[in-house]
PDB file of C-alpha atoms in Angstrom:
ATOM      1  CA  UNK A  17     111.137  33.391  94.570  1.00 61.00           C
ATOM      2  CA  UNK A  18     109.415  32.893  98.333  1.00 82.00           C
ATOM      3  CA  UNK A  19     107.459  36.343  97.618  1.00 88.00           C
ATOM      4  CA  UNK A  20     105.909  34.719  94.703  1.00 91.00           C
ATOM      5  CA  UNK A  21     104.750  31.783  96.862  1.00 95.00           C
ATOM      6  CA  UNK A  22     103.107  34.499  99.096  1.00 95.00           C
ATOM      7  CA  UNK A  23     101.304  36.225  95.907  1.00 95.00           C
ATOM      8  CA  UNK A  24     100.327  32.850  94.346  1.00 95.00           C
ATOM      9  CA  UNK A  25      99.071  31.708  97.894  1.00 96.00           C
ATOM     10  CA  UNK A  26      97.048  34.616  98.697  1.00 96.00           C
ATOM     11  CA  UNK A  27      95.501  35.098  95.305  1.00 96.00           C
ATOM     12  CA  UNK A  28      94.242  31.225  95.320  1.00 97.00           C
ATOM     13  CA  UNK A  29      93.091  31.749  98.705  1.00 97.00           C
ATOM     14  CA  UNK A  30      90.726  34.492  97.800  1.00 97.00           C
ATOM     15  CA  UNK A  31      89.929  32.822  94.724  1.00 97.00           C
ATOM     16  CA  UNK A  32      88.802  29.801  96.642  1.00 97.00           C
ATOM     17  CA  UNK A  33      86.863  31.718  98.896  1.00 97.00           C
ATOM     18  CA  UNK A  34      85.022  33.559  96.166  1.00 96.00           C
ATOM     19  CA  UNK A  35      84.114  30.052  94.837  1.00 96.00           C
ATOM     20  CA  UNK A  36      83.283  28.640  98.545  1.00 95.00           C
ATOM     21  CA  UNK A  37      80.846  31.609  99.121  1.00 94.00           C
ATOM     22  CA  UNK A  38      79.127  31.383  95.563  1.00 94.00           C
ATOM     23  CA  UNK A  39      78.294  27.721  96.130  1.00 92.00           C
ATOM     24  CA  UNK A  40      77.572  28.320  99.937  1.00 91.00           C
ATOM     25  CA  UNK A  41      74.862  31.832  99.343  1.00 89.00           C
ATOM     26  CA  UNK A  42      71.860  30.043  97.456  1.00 87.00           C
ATOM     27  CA  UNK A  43      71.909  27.231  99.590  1.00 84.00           C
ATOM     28  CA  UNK A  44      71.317  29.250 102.843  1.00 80.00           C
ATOM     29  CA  UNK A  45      67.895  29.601 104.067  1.00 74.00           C
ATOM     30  CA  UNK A  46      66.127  32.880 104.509  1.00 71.00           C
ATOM     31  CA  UNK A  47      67.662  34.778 107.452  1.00 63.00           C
ATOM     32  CA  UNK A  48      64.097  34.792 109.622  1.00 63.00           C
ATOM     33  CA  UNK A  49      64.276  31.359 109.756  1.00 60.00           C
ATOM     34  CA  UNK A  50      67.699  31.059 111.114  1.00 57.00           C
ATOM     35  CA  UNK A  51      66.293  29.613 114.411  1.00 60.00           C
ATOM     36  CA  UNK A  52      65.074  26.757 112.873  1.00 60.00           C
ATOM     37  CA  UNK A  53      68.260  26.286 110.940  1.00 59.00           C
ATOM     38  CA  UNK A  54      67.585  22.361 109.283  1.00 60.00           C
ATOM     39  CA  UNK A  55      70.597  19.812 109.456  1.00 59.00           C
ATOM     40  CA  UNK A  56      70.591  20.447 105.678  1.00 58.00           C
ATOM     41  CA  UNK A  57      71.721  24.019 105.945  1.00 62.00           C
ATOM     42  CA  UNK A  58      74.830  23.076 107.868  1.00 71.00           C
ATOM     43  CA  UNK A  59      76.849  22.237 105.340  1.00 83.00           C
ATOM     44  CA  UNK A  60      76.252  25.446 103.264  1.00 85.00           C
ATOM     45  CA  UNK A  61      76.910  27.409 106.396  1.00 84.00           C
ATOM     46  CA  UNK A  62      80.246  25.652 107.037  1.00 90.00           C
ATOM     47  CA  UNK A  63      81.095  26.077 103.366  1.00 91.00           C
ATOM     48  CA  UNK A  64      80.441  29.707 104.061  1.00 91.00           C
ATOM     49  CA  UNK A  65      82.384  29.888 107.318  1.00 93.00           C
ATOM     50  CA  UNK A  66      85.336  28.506 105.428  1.00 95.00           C
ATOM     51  CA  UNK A  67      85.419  31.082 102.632  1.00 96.00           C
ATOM     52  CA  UNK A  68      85.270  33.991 105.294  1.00 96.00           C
ATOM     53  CA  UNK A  69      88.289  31.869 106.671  1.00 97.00           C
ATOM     54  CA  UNK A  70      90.140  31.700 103.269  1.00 97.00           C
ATOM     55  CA  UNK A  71      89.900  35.246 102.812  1.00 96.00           C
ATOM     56  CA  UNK A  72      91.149  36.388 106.071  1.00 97.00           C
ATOM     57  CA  UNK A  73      94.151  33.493 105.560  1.00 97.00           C
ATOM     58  CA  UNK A  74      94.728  35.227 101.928  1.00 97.00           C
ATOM     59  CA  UNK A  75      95.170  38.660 103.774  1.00 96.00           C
ATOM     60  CA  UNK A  76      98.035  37.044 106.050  1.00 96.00           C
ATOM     61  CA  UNK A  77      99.521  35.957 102.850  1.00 96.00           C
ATOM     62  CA  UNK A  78      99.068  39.338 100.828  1.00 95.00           C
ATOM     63  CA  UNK A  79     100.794  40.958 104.253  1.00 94.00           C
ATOM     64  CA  UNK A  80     103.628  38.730 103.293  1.00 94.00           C
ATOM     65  CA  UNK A  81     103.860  39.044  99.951  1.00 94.00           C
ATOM     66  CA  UNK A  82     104.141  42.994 100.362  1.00 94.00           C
ATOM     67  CA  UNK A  83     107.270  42.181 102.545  1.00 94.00           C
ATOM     68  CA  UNK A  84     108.926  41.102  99.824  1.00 93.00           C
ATOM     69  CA  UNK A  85     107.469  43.249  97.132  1.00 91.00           C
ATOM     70  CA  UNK A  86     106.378  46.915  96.623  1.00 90.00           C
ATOM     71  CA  UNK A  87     102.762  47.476  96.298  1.00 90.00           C
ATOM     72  CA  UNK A  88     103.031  48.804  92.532  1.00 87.00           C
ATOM     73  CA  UNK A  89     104.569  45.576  91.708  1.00 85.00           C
ATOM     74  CA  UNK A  90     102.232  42.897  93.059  1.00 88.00           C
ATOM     75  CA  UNK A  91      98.927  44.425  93.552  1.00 89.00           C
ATOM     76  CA  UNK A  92      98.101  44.019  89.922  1.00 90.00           C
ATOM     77  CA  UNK A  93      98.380  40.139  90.058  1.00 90.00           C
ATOM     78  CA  UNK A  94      95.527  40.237  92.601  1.00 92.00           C
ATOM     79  CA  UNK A  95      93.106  40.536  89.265  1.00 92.00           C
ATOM     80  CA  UNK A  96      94.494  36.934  88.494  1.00 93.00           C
ATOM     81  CA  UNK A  97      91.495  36.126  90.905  1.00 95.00           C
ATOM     82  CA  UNK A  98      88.791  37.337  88.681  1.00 94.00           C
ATOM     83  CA  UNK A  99      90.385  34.991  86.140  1.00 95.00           C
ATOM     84  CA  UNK A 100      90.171  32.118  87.973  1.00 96.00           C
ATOM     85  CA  UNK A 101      86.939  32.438  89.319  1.00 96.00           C
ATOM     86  CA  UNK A 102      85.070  32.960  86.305  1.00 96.00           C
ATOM     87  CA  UNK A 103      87.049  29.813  85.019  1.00 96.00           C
ATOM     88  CA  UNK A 104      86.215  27.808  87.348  1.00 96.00           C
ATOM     89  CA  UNK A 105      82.597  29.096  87.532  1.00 95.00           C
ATOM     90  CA  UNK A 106      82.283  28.300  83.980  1.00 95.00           C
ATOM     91  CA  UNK A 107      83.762  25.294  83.855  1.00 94.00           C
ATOM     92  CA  UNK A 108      82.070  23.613  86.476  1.00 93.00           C
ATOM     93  CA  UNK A 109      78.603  22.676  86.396  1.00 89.00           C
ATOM     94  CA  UNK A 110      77.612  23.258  90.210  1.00 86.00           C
ATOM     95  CA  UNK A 111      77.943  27.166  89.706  1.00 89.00           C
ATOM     96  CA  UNK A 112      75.168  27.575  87.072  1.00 87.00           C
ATOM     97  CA  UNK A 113      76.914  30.466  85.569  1.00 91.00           C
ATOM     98  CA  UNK A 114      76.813  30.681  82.062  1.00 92.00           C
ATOM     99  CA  UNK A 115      79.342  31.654  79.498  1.00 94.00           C
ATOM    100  CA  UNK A 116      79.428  34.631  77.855  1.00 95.00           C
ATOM    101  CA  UNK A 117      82.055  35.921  74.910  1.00 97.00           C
ATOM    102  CA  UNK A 118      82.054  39.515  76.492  1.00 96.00           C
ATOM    103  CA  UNK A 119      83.038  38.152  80.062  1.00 95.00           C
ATOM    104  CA  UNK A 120      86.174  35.925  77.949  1.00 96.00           C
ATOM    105  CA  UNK A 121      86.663  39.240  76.360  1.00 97.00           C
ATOM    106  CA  UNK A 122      87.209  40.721  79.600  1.00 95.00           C
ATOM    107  CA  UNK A 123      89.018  37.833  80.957  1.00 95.00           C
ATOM    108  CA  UNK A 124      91.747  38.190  78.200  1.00 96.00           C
ATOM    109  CA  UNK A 125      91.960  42.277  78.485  1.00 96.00           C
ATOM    110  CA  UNK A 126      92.817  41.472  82.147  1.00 94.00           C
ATOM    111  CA  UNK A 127      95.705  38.931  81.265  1.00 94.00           C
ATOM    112  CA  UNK A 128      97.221  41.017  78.650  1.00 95.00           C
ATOM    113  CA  UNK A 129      96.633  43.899  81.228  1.00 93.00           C
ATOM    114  CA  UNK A 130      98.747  42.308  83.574  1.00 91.00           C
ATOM    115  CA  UNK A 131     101.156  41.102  81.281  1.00 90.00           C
ATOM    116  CA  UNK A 132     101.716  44.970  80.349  1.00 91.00           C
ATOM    117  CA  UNK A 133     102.179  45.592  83.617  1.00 86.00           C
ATOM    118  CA  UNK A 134     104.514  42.389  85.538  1.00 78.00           C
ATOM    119  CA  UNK A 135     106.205  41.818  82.349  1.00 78.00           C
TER     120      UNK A 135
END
């Protein structure tokens, strides 16, 4: 069981950073004006900072994981990530991203992909 909490750790983690980064992008000013960077654009780049941070914390976690596991046997749960992110990018208004019955199309041929291939 303390593989899974590797797996499950790492793919939140990445998850979370994809989310962090999404928010954090349009918010950024233009790079030429990076030397005038306002006190507005701090937050965004913290957010941003913090995703890069999330994903190198996920790695640590998918180096554990694959201590406990073989590669053929966890890698696949990685795609849980694209699930979550376009859930939660859907579902909450601050991401602006719209929903679309192809994407939950996709979303569903991954979870019955992966349930072909854990289960």
């Amino acid at each position: 069981m303390k593989g899974y909490q590797w797996v499950t750790c790492s793919v939140l983690l990445v998850s979370a950073a994809q989310l962090m980064m999404r928010w954090a992008m349009p918010r950024l000013p233009d790079v030429s004006n990076l030397i005038s960077l306002p006190a507005v654009a701090l937050s965004p780049a913290l957010l941003l900072l913090a995703g890069l941070g999330a994903y190198g914390v996920s790695m640590l976690c998918w180096i554990r994981a694959l201590h406990y596991f073989p590669l053929n046997r966890v890698y696949p749960l990685l795609s849980l990530s694209y699930v979550l992110v376009w859930l939660v990018a859907v579902c909450l208004p601050g991401f602006h991203e719209a929903f679309s019955w192809h994407s939950l199309a996709g979303v569903v041929i991954i979870v019955f992909g992966l349930l072909c291939i854990v289960i």
